[in-house]
mmCIF file of C-alpha atoms in Angstrom:
data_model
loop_
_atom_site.group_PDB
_atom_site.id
_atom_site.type_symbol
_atom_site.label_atom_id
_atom_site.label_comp_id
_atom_site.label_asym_id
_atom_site.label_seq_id
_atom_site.Cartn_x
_atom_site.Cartn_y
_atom_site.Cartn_z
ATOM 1 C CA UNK A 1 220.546 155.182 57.743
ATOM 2 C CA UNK A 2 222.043 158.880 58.419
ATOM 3 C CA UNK A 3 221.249 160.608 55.683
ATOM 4 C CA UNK A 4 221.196 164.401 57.233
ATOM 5 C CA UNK A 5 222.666 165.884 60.823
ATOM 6 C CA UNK A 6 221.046 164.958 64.158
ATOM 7 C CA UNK A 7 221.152 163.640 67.561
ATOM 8 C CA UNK A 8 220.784 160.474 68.842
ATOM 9 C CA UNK A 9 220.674 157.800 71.214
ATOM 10 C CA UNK A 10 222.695 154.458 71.143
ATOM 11 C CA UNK A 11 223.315 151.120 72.727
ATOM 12 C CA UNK A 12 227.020 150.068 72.961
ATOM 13 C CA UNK A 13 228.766 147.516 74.268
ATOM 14 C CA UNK A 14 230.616 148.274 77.917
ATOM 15 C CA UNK A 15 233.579 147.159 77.101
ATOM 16 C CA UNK A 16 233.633 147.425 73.137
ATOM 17 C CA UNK A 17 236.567 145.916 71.308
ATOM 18 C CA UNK A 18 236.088 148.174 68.402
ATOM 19 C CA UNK A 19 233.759 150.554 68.018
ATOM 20 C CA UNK A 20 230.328 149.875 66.476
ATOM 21 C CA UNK A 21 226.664 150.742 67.367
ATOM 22 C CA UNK A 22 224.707 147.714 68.861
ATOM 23 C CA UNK A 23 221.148 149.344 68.066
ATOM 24 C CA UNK A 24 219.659 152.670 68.182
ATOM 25 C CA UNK A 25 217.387 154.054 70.940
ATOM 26 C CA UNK A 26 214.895 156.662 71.170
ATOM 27 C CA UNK A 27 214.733 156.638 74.486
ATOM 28 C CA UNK A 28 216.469 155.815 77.431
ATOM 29 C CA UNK A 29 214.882 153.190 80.406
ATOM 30 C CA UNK A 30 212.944 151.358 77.589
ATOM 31 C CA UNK A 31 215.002 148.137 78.461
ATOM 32 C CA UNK A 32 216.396 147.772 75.013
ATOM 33 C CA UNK A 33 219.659 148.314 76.076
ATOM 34 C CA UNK A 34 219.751 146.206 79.161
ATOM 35 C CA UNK A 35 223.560 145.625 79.975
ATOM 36 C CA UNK A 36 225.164 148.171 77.845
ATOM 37 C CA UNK A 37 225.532 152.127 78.225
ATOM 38 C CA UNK A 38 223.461 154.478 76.357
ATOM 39 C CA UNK A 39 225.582 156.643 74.424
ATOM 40 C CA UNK A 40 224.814 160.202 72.497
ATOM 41 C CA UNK A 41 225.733 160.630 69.443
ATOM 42 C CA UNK A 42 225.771 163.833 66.566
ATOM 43 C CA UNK A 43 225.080 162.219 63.091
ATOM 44 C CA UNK A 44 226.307 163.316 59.968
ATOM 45 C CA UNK A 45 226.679 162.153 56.293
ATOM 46 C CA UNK A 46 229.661 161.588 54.239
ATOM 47 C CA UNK A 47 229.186 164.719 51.964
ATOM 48 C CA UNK A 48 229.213 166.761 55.361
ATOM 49 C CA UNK A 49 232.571 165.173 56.216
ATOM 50 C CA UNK A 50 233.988 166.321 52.591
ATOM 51 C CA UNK A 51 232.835 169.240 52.540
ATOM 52 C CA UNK A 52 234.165 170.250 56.368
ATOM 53 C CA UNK A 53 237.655 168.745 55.563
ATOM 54 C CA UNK A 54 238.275 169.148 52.051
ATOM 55 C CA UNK A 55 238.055 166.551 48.894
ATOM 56 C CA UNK A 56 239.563 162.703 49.171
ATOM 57 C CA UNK A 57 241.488 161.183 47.015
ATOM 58 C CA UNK A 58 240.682 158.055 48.701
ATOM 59 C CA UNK A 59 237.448 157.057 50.909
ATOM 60 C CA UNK A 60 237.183 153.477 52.632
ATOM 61 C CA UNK A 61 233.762 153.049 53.989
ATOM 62 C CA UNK A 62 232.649 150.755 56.442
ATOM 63 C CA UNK A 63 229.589 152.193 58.618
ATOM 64 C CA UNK A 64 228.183 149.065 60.238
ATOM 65 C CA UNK A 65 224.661 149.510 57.848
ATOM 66 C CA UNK A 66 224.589 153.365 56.594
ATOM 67 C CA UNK A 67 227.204 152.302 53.997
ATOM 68 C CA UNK A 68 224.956 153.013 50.972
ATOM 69 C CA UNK A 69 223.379 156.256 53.501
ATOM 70 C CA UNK A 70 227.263 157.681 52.976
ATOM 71 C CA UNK A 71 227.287 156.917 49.030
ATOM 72 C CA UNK A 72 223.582 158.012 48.773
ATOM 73 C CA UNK A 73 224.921 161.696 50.070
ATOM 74 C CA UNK A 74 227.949 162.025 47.514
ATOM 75 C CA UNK A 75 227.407 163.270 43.819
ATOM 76 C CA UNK A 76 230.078 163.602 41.166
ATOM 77 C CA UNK A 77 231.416 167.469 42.351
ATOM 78 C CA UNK A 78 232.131 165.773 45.956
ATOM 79 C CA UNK A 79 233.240 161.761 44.819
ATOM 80 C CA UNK A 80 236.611 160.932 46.064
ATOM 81 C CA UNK A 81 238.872 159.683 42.815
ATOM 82 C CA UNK A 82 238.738 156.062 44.741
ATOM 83 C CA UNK A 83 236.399 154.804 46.905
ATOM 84 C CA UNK A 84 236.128 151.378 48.911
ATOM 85 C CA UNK A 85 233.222 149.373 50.959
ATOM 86 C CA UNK A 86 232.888 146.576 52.486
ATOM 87 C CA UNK A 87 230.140 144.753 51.389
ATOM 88 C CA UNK A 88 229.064 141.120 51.629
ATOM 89 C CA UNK A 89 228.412 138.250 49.439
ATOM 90 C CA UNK A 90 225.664 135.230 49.540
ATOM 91 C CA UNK A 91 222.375 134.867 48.965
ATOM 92 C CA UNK A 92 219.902 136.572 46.744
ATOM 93 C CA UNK A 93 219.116 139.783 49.160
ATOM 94 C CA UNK A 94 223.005 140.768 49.578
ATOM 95 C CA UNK A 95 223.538 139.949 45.805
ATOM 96 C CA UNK A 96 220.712 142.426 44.995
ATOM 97 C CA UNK A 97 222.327 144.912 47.429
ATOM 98 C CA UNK A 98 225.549 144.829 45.740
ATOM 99 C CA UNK A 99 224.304 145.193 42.567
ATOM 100 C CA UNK A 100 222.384 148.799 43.621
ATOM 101 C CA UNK A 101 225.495 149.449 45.013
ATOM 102 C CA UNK A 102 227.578 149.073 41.569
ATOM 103 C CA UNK A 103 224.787 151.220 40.195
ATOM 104 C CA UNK A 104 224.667 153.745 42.577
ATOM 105 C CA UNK A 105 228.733 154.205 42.242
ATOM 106 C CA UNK A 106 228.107 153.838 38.321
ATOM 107 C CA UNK A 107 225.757 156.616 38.499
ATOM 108 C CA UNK A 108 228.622 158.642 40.418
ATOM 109 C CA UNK A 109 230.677 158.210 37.824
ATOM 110 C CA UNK A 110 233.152 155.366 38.824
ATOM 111 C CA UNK A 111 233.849 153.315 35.862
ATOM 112 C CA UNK A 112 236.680 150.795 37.289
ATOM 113 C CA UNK A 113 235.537 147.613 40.149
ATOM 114 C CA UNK A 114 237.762 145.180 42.081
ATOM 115 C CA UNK A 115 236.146 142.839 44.243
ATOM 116 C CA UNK A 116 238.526 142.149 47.055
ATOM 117 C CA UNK A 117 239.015 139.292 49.853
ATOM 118 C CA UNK A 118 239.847 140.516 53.187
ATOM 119 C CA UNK A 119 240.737 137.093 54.362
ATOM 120 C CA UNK A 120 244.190 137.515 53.574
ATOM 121 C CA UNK A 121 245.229 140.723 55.191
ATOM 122 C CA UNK A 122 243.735 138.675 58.652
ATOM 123 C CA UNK A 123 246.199 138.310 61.415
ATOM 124 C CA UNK A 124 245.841 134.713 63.151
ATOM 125 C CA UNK A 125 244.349 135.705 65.742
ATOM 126 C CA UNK A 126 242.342 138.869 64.887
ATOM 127 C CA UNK A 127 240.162 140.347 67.605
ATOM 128 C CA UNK A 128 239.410 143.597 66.364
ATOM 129 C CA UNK A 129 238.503 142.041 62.565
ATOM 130 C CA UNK A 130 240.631 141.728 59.417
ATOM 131 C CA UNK A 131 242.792 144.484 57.659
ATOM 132 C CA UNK A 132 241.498 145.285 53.818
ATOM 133 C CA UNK A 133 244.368 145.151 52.230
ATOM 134 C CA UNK A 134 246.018 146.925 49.128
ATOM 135 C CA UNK A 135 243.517 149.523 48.454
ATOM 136 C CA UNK A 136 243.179 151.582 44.791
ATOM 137 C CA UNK A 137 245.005 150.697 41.770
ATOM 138 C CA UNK A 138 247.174 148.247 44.168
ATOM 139 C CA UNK A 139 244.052 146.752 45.110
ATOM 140 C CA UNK A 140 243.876 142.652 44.181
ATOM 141 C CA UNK A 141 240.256 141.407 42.399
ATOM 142 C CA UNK A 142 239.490 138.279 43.919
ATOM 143 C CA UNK A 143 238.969 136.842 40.093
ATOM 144 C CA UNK A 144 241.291 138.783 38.018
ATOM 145 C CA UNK A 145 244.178 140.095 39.728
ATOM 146 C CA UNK A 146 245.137 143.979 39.765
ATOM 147 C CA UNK A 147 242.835 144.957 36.513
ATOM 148 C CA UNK A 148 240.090 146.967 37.272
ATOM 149 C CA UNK A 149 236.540 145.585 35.967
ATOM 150 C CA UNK A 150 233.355 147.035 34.303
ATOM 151 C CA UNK A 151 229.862 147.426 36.863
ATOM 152 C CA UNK A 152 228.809 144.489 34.037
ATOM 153 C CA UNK A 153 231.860 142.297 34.704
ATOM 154 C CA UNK A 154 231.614 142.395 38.353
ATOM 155 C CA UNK A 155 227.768 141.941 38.457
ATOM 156 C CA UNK A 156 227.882 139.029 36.207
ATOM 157 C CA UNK A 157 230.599 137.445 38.198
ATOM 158 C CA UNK A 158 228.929 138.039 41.610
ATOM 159 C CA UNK A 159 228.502 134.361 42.265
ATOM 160 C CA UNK A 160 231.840 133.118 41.211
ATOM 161 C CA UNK A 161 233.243 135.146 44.132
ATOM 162 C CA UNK A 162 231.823 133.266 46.789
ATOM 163 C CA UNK A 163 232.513 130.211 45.447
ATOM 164 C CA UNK A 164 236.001 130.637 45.188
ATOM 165 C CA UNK A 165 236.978 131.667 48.496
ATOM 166 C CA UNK A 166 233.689 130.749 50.532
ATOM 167 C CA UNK A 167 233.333 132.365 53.910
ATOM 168 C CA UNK A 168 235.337 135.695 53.210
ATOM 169 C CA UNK A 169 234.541 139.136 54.010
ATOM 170 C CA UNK A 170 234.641 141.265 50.829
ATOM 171 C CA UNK A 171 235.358 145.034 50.455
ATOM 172 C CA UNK A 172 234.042 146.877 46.797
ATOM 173 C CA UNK A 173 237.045 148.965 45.042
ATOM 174 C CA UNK A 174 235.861 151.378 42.942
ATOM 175 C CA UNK A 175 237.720 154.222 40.523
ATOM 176 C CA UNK A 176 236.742 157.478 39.377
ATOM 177 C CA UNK A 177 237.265 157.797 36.001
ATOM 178 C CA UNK A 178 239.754 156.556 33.894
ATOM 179 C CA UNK A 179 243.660 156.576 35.558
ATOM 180 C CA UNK A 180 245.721 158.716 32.930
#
């Protein structure tokens, strides 16, 4: 998880569909990375990126693991007003996850949740992954629609998710504040 600027090394794929780091290195010739280039790479955390190009409104997150690295760096004078993540669902170690994650975006000062499918906004035939769909206050909760939901709503419901469209890749909606 990045959580402050620096260098580093990186397997990725040759030919990489979409872009995405395969594993980290510290070194190069160590074998790790057998069939794939090494790749250099400058780090950075999400506060950096706010704070170089100015305040969001909106920020969708999706950094392949260093998701709650990028929320872990934002505090209330940097949150964007709306804020999404993909995050997944199933089994007692990615509930547990999620609900830090509500926490952590409670303790930021977000007050409104939708839980959203991706599944829908997938093309047939979708080789670079699935789109996320509405996003803010047009986002769609899997259970209730458009309304956004308490941190306690959405944790309590975290199992009736899954079970109502199994197999789907989620993405977290959350809203700073309340929408005047």
């Amino acid at each position: 998880a990045v959580m402050r600027d620096e260098q580093v090394q990186f397997c990725s794929e040759l030919e990489p569909q979409h872009s995405h780091v395969e594993r980290r290195v510290d070194g190069h010739g160590d074998g790790r990375c057998a069939g794939q280039l090494v790749r250099a790479a400058t780090t950075t955390t999400c506060r950096r990126l706010l704070e170089r190009f100015g305040p969001a409104s909106y920020l969708k997150v999706d950094v392949e693991g260093s998701d709650l690295a990028c929320l872990m760096s934002l505090d209330k004078t940097i949150a964007p007003r709306y804020l999404s993540m993909e995050v997944q669902l199933g089994g007692p170690q990615r509930i547990g996850a999620l609900l830090f994650t509500l926490r952590a975006l409670r303790g930021l000062g977000y007050d409104g949740f939708k839980l959203a499918m991706q599944g829908p906004f997938c093309p047939l035939a979708h080789p670079f992954g699935c789109g996320s769909g509405p996003l803010g206050e047009d986002a769609v909760d899997a259970l209730v629609g458009e309304a956004w939901r308490s941190e306690a709503e959405v944790s309590a419901d975290l199992l009736h998710y899954p079970r109502r469209r199994p197999g789907q890749w989620w993405d977290l909606h959350a809203r700073l504040g309340a929408v005047e």
